[in-house]
Structures are given as structure tokens and as C-alpha cells.
Coordinates of C-alpha atoms and ligand atoms in Angstrom, one line a residue:
X5 CA 26.5 1.3 -10.3
X6 CA 23.4 3.5 -10.3
X7 CA 20.1 1.6 -9.6
X8 CA 17.5 2.0 -12.2
X9 CA 14.4 3.9 -11.0
X10 CA 11.2 2.7 -12.4
X11 CA 8.8 4.9 -10.7
X12 CA 10.1 5.6 -7.0
X13 CA 13.3 5.5 -5.1
X14 CA 13.5 6.0 -1.6
X15 CA 17.4 6.5 -1.8
X16 CA 17.2 9.3 -4.2
X17 CA 20.7 8.6 -5.6
X18 CA 21.8 8.3 -2.0
X19 CA 23.8 5.2 -0.2
X20 CA 20.7 4.2 1.9
X21 CA 17.2 5.7 2.4
X22 CA 17.7 7.3 5.9
X23 CA 16.7 10.6 4.7
X24 CA 13.6 9.7 3.2
X25 CA 12.6 8.1 6.4
X26 CA 13.3 11.5 8.1
X27 CA 11.5 13.5 5.5
X28 CA 8.4 11.1 5.6
X29 CA 8.1 11.6 9.4
X30 CA 8.4 15.4 9.2
X31 CA 6.1 15.7 6.4
X32 CA 3.6 13.4 8.0
X33 CA 3.7 15.7 11.2
X34 CA 3.0 18.7 8.8
X35 CA 0.0 16.8 7.3
X36 CA -1.4 16.0 10.8
X37 CA -0.9 19.6 11.9
X38 CA -2.6 20.9 8.7
X39 CA -5.4 18.5 9.1
X40 CA -6.7 20.0 12.3
X41 CA -9.4 21.5 10.0
X42 CA -10.7 18.0 9.4
X43 CA -10.8 17.2 13.2
X44 CA -14.5 18.4 13.9
X45 CA -15.6 15.9 11.0
X46 CA -13.4 13.0 12.4
X47 CA -14.6 13.5 15.9
X48 CA -18.4 13.5 15.0
X49 CA -17.5 10.2 12.9
X50 CA -15.7 8.7 16.2
X51 CA -18.8 9.6 18.2
X52 CA -21.0 7.7 15.8
X53 CA -18.5 4.7 15.5
X54 CA -18.7 4.5 19.2
X55 CA -22.5 4.8 19.6
X56 CA -23.3 2.4 16.8
X57 CA -20.6 -0.1 18.1
X58 CA -19.0 -0.3 14.5
X59 CA -15.6 -1.3 15.6
X60 CA -13.0 -0.6 18.3
X61 CA -12.5 3.3 18.0
X62 CA -9.1 4.0 16.4
X63 CA -7.0 7.1 16.6
X64 CA -8.1 10.5 15.2
X65 CA -5.1 10.3 12.9
X66 CA -6.1 7.1 11.3
X67 CA -9.7 8.5 10.5
X68 CA -8.2 11.7 9.2
X69 CA -6.0 9.6 6.8
X70 CA -9.3 7.8 5.5
X71 CA -10.6 11.3 4.8
X72 CA -7.5 12.4 3.0
X73 CA -7.6 9.1 1.1
X74 CA -11.3 9.7 0.2
X75 CA -10.4 13.1 -1.0
X76 CA -7.4 11.9 -3.2
X77 CA -9.1 9.0 -4.7
X78 CA -12.2 11.2 -5.4
X79 CA -10.1 13.8 -7.3
X80 CA -8.5 10.9 -9.5
X81 CA -11.3 8.4 -9.9
X82 CA -14.7 9.8 -9.1
X83 CA -15.3 10.8 -12.6
X84 CA -14.2 7.3 -14.0
X85 CA -16.5 5.7 -11.6
X86 CA -19.6 7.5 -13.3
X87 CA -18.9 5.9 -16.6
X88 CA -19.8 2.2 -15.6
X89 CA -22.7 0.3 -14.8
X90 CA -23.2 -1.3 -11.6
X91 CA -23.7 -4.7 -13.5
X92 CA -20.1 -4.7 -14.7
X93 CA -18.5 -3.4 -11.5
X94 CA -20.4 -6.5 -9.7
X95 CA -18.9 -8.9 -12.3
X96 CA -15.4 -7.3 -11.7
X97 CA -15.8 -7.5 -7.9
X98 CA -16.8 -11.0 -8.1
X99 CA -13.8 -12.0 -10.3
X100 CA -11.6 -10.2 -7.8
X101 CA -12.8 -12.3 -5.0
X102 CA -12.6 -15.4 -7.1
X103 CA -8.9 -14.8 -7.9
X104 CA -8.2 -14.3 -4.2
X105 CA -9.9 -17.5 -3.1
X106 CA -9.0 -20.0 -6.0
X107 CA -5.6 -20.3 -7.3
X108 CA -6.7 -22.8 -10.0
X109 CA -9.2 -20.3 -11.5
X110 CA -6.9 -17.3 -10.9
X111 CA -5.3 -17.3 -14.3
X112 CA -8.7 -17.3 -16.0
X113 CA -10.2 -14.7 -13.7
X114 CA -7.2 -12.5 -14.5
X115 CA -7.4 -12.8 -18.1
X116 CA -11.1 -11.7 -18.1
X117 CA -10.4 -9.0 -15.6
X118 CA -7.7 -7.6 -17.7
X119 CA -9.9 -7.0 -20.6
X120 CA -12.9 -5.8 -18.7
X121 CA -10.7 -3.4 -16.6
X122 CA -9.1 -1.9 -19.7
X123 CA -12.4 -1.2 -21.3
X124 CA -14.2 0.0 -18.3
X125 CA -11.9 1.0 -15.4
X126 CA -8.7 2.3 -16.8
X127 CA -8.4 5.8 -15.5
X128 CA -8.8 8.9 -17.9
X129 CA -7.2 12.3 -17.8
X130 CA -10.4 14.3 -17.5
X131 CA -10.3 17.1 -15.2
X132 CA -13.9 16.9 -14.1
X133 CA -15.0 16.0 -10.5
X134 CA -18.6 15.0 -9.8
X135 CA -20.6 16.6 -7.2
X136 CA -20.0 15.5 -3.6
X137 CA -22.8 13.4 -2.8
X138 CA -23.6 10.1 -1.4
X139 CA -24.7 8.7 -4.6
X140 CA -21.4 9.6 -6.1
X141 CA -19.6 8.1 -3.3
X142 CA -21.3 4.9 -3.7
X143 CA -20.4 4.9 -7.4
X144 CA -16.9 5.6 -6.5
X145 CA -16.9 2.6 -3.8
X146 CA -18.3 0.2 -6.4
X147 CA -15.6 1.2 -8.9
X148 CA -12.9 0.8 -6.2
X149 CA -14.4 -2.5 -5.4
X150 CA -14.4 -3.8 -8.9
X151 CA -10.5 -2.9 -9.2
X152 CA -9.8 -5.6 -6.4
X153 CA -7.0 -3.2 -5.4
X154 CA -8.8 -1.4 -2.9
X155 CA -10.6 -3.9 -0.7
X156 CA -9.4 -2.5 2.7
X157 CA -10.1 1.0 1.7
X158 CA -13.6 0.2 0.6
X159 CA -14.3 -1.4 3.8
X160 CA -13.2 1.6 5.7
X161 CA -15.0 4.2 3.3
X162 CA -18.2 2.0 3.6
X163 CA -18.4 3.0 7.5
X164 CA -18.3 6.7 6.3
X165 CA -20.9 6.2 3.8
X166 CA -23.2 4.5 6.4
X167 CA -22.4 7.4 8.5
X168 CA -23.2 10.1 6.1
X169 CA -26.7 8.1 5.4
X170 CA -27.6 9.8 8.8
X171 CA -26.8 13.3 7.9
X172 CA -28.5 15.8 5.6
X173 CA -27.3 16.0 1.9
X174 CA -25.8 19.5 2.8
X175 CA -23.9 18.1 5.8
X176 CA -22.6 15.3 3.6
X177 CA -21.6 17.5 0.8
X178 CA -19.7 19.7 3.2
X179 CA -17.8 17.0 4.8
X180 CA -16.6 15.5 1.4
X181 CA -15.8 18.8 0.1
X182 CA -13.5 19.3 3.0
X183 CA -11.9 16.1 2.3
X184 CA -11.5 17.1 -1.4
X185 CA -9.9 20.4 -0.6
X186 CA -7.5 18.9 1.9
X187 CA -6.5 16.5 -0.7
X188 CA -5.9 19.2 -2.9
X189 CA -3.4 21.0 -0.6
X190 CA -1.8 17.6 0.0
X191 CA -1.2 16.9 -3.5
X192 CA 0.7 20.1 -4.0
X193 CA 2.4 20.1 -0.7
X194 CA 3.5 16.4 -0.9
X195 CA 5.0 17.1 -4.4
X196 CA 7.4 19.4 -2.7
X197 CA 8.4 17.2 0.2
X198 CA 8.2 13.8 -1.1
X199 CA 8.4 14.4 -4.9
X200 CA 12.2 13.8 -5.1
X201 CA 11.4 10.1 -4.3
X202 CA 9.1 9.8 -7.1
X203 CA 10.8 11.2 -10.0
X204 CA 9.7 8.7 -12.7
X205 CA 6.1 8.1 -12.1
X206 CA 4.9 10.2 -14.6
X207 CA 7.3 8.9 -17.2
X208 CA 6.3 5.3 -16.6
X209 CA 2.6 6.3 -17.0
X210 CA 3.5 8.1 -20.3
X211 CA 6.0 5.7 -21.9
X212 CA 5.5 2.2 -20.2
X213 CA 2.0 1.9 -18.9
X214 CA 0.4 1.1 -22.3
X215 CA 2.1 -2.3 -21.9
X216 CA -0.4 -3.1 -19.2
X217 CA -3.3 -2.6 -21.2
X218 CA -5.4 -5.7 -21.3
X219 CA -3.5 -7.0 -18.1
X220 CA -5.0 -7.7 -14.8
X221 CA -2.9 -4.9 -13.4
X222 CA -3.8 -2.1 -15.6
X223 CA -5.4 0.0 -13.0
X224 CA -2.8 -0.9 -10.2
X225 CA 0.1 0.0 -12.3
X226 CA -1.4 3.4 -13.3
X227 CA -1.2 5.0 -10.0
X228 CA -0.6 8.7 -9.9
X229 CA 2.5 10.3 -8.2
X230 CA 0.0 11.7 -5.3
X231 CA -0.9 8.1 -4.7
X232 CA 2.5 7.1 -3.9
X233 CA 2.9 10.0 -1.5
X234 CA -0.5 9.3 0.2
X235 CA 0.8 5.6 0.9
X236 CA 4.2 6.9 2.0
X237 CA 2.1 9.3 4.8
X238 CA -0.3 6.5 5.4
X239 CA 2.5 3.9 6.3
X240 CA 4.0 6.5 8.6
X241 CA 0.6 7.0 10.2
X242 CA -0.1 3.3 10.5
X243 CA 3.3 2.5 12.2
X244 CA 2.6 5.3 14.6
X245 CA -1.0 4.2 15.2
X246 CA 0.0 0.3 15.9
X247 CA 3.3 0.7 17.4
X248 CA 2.2 0.1 21.0
X249 CA 0.3 -3.2 20.0
X250 CA 2.9 -4.4 18.0
X251 CA 5.6 -3.8 20.9
X252 CA 3.5 -6.0 23.1
X253 CA 3.5 -9.2 20.9
X254 CA 5.8 -11.9 21.9
X255 CA 6.8 -13.0 18.4
X256 CA 7.6 -10.8 15.4
X257 CA 7.2 -12.2 12.0
X258 CA 8.8 -10.4 8.7
X259 CA 6.9 -10.8 5.5
X260 CA 9.0 -10.6 2.4
X261 CA 8.0 -10.4 -1.2
X262 CA 9.3 -12.5 -3.8
X263 CA 11.1 -9.7 -5.5
X264 CA 13.7 -9.2 -2.9
X265 CA 15.1 -12.5 -4.0
X266 CA 18.6 -12.0 -5.8
X267 CA 17.6 -14.7 -8.4
X268 CA 14.4 -15.2 -10.0
X269 CA 13.1 -18.6 -10.7
X270 CA 14.2 -21.3 -11.6
X271 CA 17.6 -20.0 -10.6
X272 CA 16.3 -19.1 -7.0
X273 CA 16.5 -22.5 -5.2
X274 CA 13.7 -21.6 -2.6
X275 CA 11.2 -24.6 -2.2
X276 CA 7.4 -23.9 -2.4
X277 CA 5.9 -24.6 1.0
X278 CA 2.2 -24.1 0.7
X279 CA 1.6 -20.4 1.4
X280 CA 5.3 -19.3 1.5
X281 CA 8.5 -20.3 0.0
X282 CA 11.4 -21.8 2.0
X283 CA 14.8 -20.1 1.2
X284 CA 17.7 -22.6 0.9
X285 CA 20.4 -20.0 1.2
X286 CA 21.9 -20.6 -2.4
X287 CA 23.2 -17.1 -2.8
X288 CA 25.2 -15.2 -0.1
X289 CA 24.4 -11.8 -1.7
X290 CA 20.6 -12.4 -1.6
X291 CA 18.8 -10.0 0.9
X292 CA 16.2 -12.8 1.6
X293 CA 19.2 -15.2 2.7
X294 CA 20.6 -12.4 4.9
X295 CA 17.2 -11.6 6.6
X296 CA 16.7 -15.3 7.3
X297 CA 20.0 -15.5 9.0
X298 CA 19.2 -12.3 11.1
X299 CA 16.0 -13.6 11.8
X300 CA 17.7 -16.9 13.2
X301 CA 20.0 -14.8 15.5
X302 CA 17.3 -12.2 16.6
X303 CA 14.7 -14.4 17.3
X304 CA 12.2 -13.1 14.5
X305 CA 10.6 -15.4 11.7
X306 CA 10.8 -14.6 8.2
X307 CA 8.2 -15.5 5.5
X308 CA 9.0 -15.2 1.9
X309 CA 5.7 -15.2 0.0
X310 CA 4.8 -15.0 -3.5
X311 CA 2.1 -12.3 -2.9
X312 CA 0.8 -10.6 0.2
X313 CA -2.7 -11.9 -0.5
X314 CA -1.5 -15.5 0.1
X315 CA -0.1 -14.8 3.6
X316 CA -3.0 -12.8 4.9
X317 CA -5.7 -15.0 3.5
X318 CA -7.8 -15.5 6.5
X319 CA -7.4 -18.7 8.6
X320 CA -4.6 -20.1 6.2
X321 CA -2.4 -16.8 6.9
X322 CA -2.9 -17.3 10.8
X323 CA -1.9 -21.0 10.3
X324 CA 1.3 -19.9 8.7
X325 CA 2.1 -17.0 11.1
X326 CA 0.3 -17.8 14.4
X327 CA -2.1 -15.9 16.5
X328 CA -1.2 -12.6 18.3
X329 CA 2.1 -12.3 16.2
X330 CA 3.5 -8.8 15.3
X331 CA 3.9 -8.5 11.7
X332 CA 6.4 -6.4 9.9
X333 CA 5.2 -6.2 6.3
X334 CA 7.6 -5.4 3.6
X335 CA 6.1 -4.1 0.3
X336 CA 6.5 -1.5 -2.2
X337 CA 4.6 1.8 -1.7
X338 CA 1.5 0.8 -3.8
X339 CA 0.7 -2.3 -1.6
X340 CA 1.8 -1.1 1.8
X341 CA -1.3 0.5 3.4
X342 CA -4.0 -2.0 2.5
X343 CA -1.6 -5.0 3.5
X344 CA -1.3 -3.3 6.9
X345 CA -5.1 -2.9 7.4
X346 CA -5.5 -6.5 6.4
X347 CA -3.0 -7.8 8.9
X348 CA -4.6 -5.7 11.7
X349 CA -8.0 -7.0 10.7
X350 CA -6.6 -10.5 11.4
X351 CA -5.4 -9.5 14.8
X352 CA -1.9 -9.3 13.8
X353 CA -0.5 -5.8 14.9
X354 CA 1.5 -4.5 11.9
X355 CA 4.5 -2.3 11.1
X356 CA 5.8 -1.7 7.7
X357 CA 9.0 -1.1 5.9
X358 CA 8.9 0.2 2.4
X359 CA 10.9 -1.5 -0.5
X360 CA 13.5 1.3 -1.3
X361 CA 12.4 0.9 -5.0
X362 CA 10.1 -1.2 -7.2
X363 CA 11.1 -3.8 -9.6
X364 CA 9.2 -7.0 -9.8
X365 CA 8.6 -8.7 -13.1
X366 CA 4.9 -8.9 -12.6
X367 CA 4.2 -5.1 -12.5
X368 CA 7.3 -2.9 -13.1
X369 CA 10.3 -4.5 -15.1
X370 CA 10.7 -6.7 -18.0
X371 CA 13.9 -8.5 -16.6
X372 CA 13.0 -7.7 -12.8
X373 CA 15.3 -5.7 -10.6
X374 CA 16.1 -7.4 -7.0
X375 CA 14.6 -5.1 -4.5
X376 CA 15.9 -4.0 -1.1
X377 CA 15.0 -2.3 2.1
X378 CA 16.7 -0.1 4.6
X379 CA 18.1 -2.7 7.2
X380 CA 18.6 0.0 9.8
X381 CA 15.0 1.0 9.7
X382 CA 14.0 -2.8 10.0
X383 CA 16.1 -3.0 13.2
X384 CA 14.7 -0.1 14.7
X385 CA 11.1 -1.5 14.0
X386 CA 11.8 -4.8 15.4
X387 CA 13.6 -3.2 18.3
X388 CA 17.0 -4.7 17.6
X389 CA 19.5 -2.7 19.5
X390 CA 22.8 -4.6 18.3
X391 CA 24.6 -2.0 16.8
X392 CA 27.4 -4.3 15.4
X393 CA 24.7 -6.2 13.6
X394 CA 23.2 -2.9 12.2
X395 CA 26.5 -1.9 11.0
X396 CA 27.2 -5.3 9.4
X397 CA 23.9 -4.9 7.6
X398 CA 24.7 -1.5 6.3
X399 CA 28.0 -2.8 4.9
X400 CA 26.3 -5.6 3.4
X401 CA 23.8 -3.1 1.7
X402 CA 26.6 -1.1 0.3
X403 CA 28.3 -4.3 -1.2
X404 CA 24.9 -5.3 -2.8
X405 CA 24.4 -1.7 -4.1
X406 CA 27.8 -1.5 -5.6
Ligands
SF4_15 S1 19.2 -17.1 -1.3 FE1 17.1 -17.9 -0.9 S2 15.6 -16.4 -2.0 FE2 17.8 -16.1 -2.5 S3 17.7 -16.7 -4.5 FE3 18.7 -18.5 -3.2 S4 16.8 -19.6 -2.5 FE4 15.9 -17.9 -3.5

């Protein structure tokens, strides 16, 4: 049986997503090679970060990715960001923080945000890009903050904004223009390298996205194809950058999204346990159940969470997972990079594994399609070298896909 592809599929009609992981690694190498033009900008920023003690200096690859992210988001959203007053963006940013902090008020906050986001934030198709300046960057950051989908990205780009405040307008414009030009190259090139894994994004935007109008995810579900490609490369860069720290952790925890369950509620018998759910193993074919068993065998913990925000919500998240634990975050392409940065910010070195496809009822599919991952990739990330176990997991994957 062929799996329905909502927006992306890492399997591209194959039995597993092994080829995707090879292609994503090769394309990331190409991106980083091409990004050498940005290295002087990155070097000057690293010097500023160090001199001003902004944060522990991170790798040039990570800062390069931040510039690519800025250029990409600028090309898509900087025009939309000019249309809204700071009063409205402030209200929406407040509601976004409220929904993260207060589960009781979340439905009310989401209802209001859905209406406001559809009126003020929903992206347009205008092909216009505002002048590369600090003023327009600040407007873009306010717009991103208002969406509630870019909390980690905004945090990082604020550091860049503060750095650029120390430079002349001409230098700022030159740096941002360089990021935009690189993003232009990236969009075109990524379509050739990774486009086969995102075949239905445009169709989804044209035919299905209207159903998200007036809903809280009206902006999140409107992501363009290039944003999927951006996150794919971001996930690869993040895994490389945080690998050494992750390997040094004594305990590993795998965070699973609820869309991996074979049955949705109420058929799924998982018991709610505060921030996460406890799988009772009601369904042998369920991927969550399989991963729980693998975790018991290979010594990693598995946490099934309703939403990544609940597991990484500050002290509560640390209570659930513990300190100094290596995290393997499993999420769909659109959520992965911000989740990784969030975990890193909490002192939990992250690695990520992408869901092979998206399918949750909340954002992507009316009935919901159980999601899945590449077990071989998970084994490689955790460092499990038990070939027999990997082989069994592959077989189970084949059985589940059939
Ligand atoms: S096996 Fe666990 S996660 Fe899967 S449907 Fe049953 S209780 Fe839910």
C-alpha cells in the first residue's frame, strides 16, 4: 500500500528513507561549501559575540545557517511584516506566550490568535522585498514573534540585530543583502536536490490550506517548499554541531510526538502522566510501543508527548527528562530546528530524527496518518551497533508499511 503524501515524504516511494539521509548530507556539504562567501560576515559576528560575552561561541556552520535562515525568511515574509502595526504584533506575541504557559487558557488564546493571525499575519504572494535595513529587520522579527512559531529563531536573529546596530547602515545592508542572495541560490538549488522529497507542498497550499483559515496554525501550515528544505539542512547542521556533546551524555532520551501512535485517542490506551503519556502497549504494530521496548533493551528512555512545547517547557521539562541528558527529538520537518535549539538552550544536547512524513490530525490530515521514522537512522544516532536489532526493526518497518 502506497502511503498518502500530505506535503513531504522522506521515502519518496521507496521502502525506507535511507537515500534521503544520504542526499541531505551531501546537499548540506554543498551548501556549506557554497556558503564560504558568508564566512567573513560570520567571522566578524563571532568576534562580536565573544567580545560582548553574548553566549558561548558556536560553530561557524551554525551562524552560517542563521544567515541562510534570515535570507530565506526575509524573501518570504519581510513584505508581510510591513503591513502590521507593532500594537497587533505585541498582542499576538503575548497570546502566544500565554498559550505556552497556561494550558487552561490555551483554547481561548488559540481561538483569538486564529482570527488575528488570519487577518494580520497570513502570508501573501506579493513578489516584493523591503530594503535591507535594520528597521525592516526589526519589523520582520516582530512579525515572527507574533506568529509564535519562531521563538528560537527570533532569539538568535536578535543577537544579529544587536550586532548590526554597531555597524553603519551601508554595512548592515551589505550583510543582509548577502544573506538574501545566498537564500536565492539555496531556494533554486535545494529544489533540485531535495525537491523530490517535498512533492506535494504546493498542492497542499493551493487546495488544502484554506481549511486552516481562522485557525491557530494558519501561518505554521502555510510554510513554503523552501522552508522544508531549509529545515532539512538545518537538522543536518544541528546534528553535526551538537554530536560531540550528545555523545558525552550518560543517558539518552527519545522524545516522540503523539502522531506516531498507531491508534489515536480514545482507542490508544496510553495514560496521561502530566507532561507526557505512558504507553500501555495495547497495539503490537504501534511504533511507539516498538520504541518503548527498544528503549528498555538498549537503555534509553522514551517519552511520548502531546506537543514538544510541553516537554521543553523550562523546569517542567527538566523534571521529566533530567539534567545533562542527550535528547533525540523526533518531529516533522517544520518543527525540528526550533525544537533542537530549545533543547540545547535547556542544557540538553540534542540530535534529531525527522518523521518520514507528516500526518497529524491537528495540522495535516483529517483522519490522521500514523507517522514513522527511519529506525536505522535512530540506531546510528543513539550509537546502537546491534545489527540484529537494526535488521529486526527494518523488517518491522516493512510490515508496518505493507
Ligand atoms: S501501543 Fe501505546 S502509544 Fe500505541 S496505541 Fe497503544 S497505548 Fe497508544
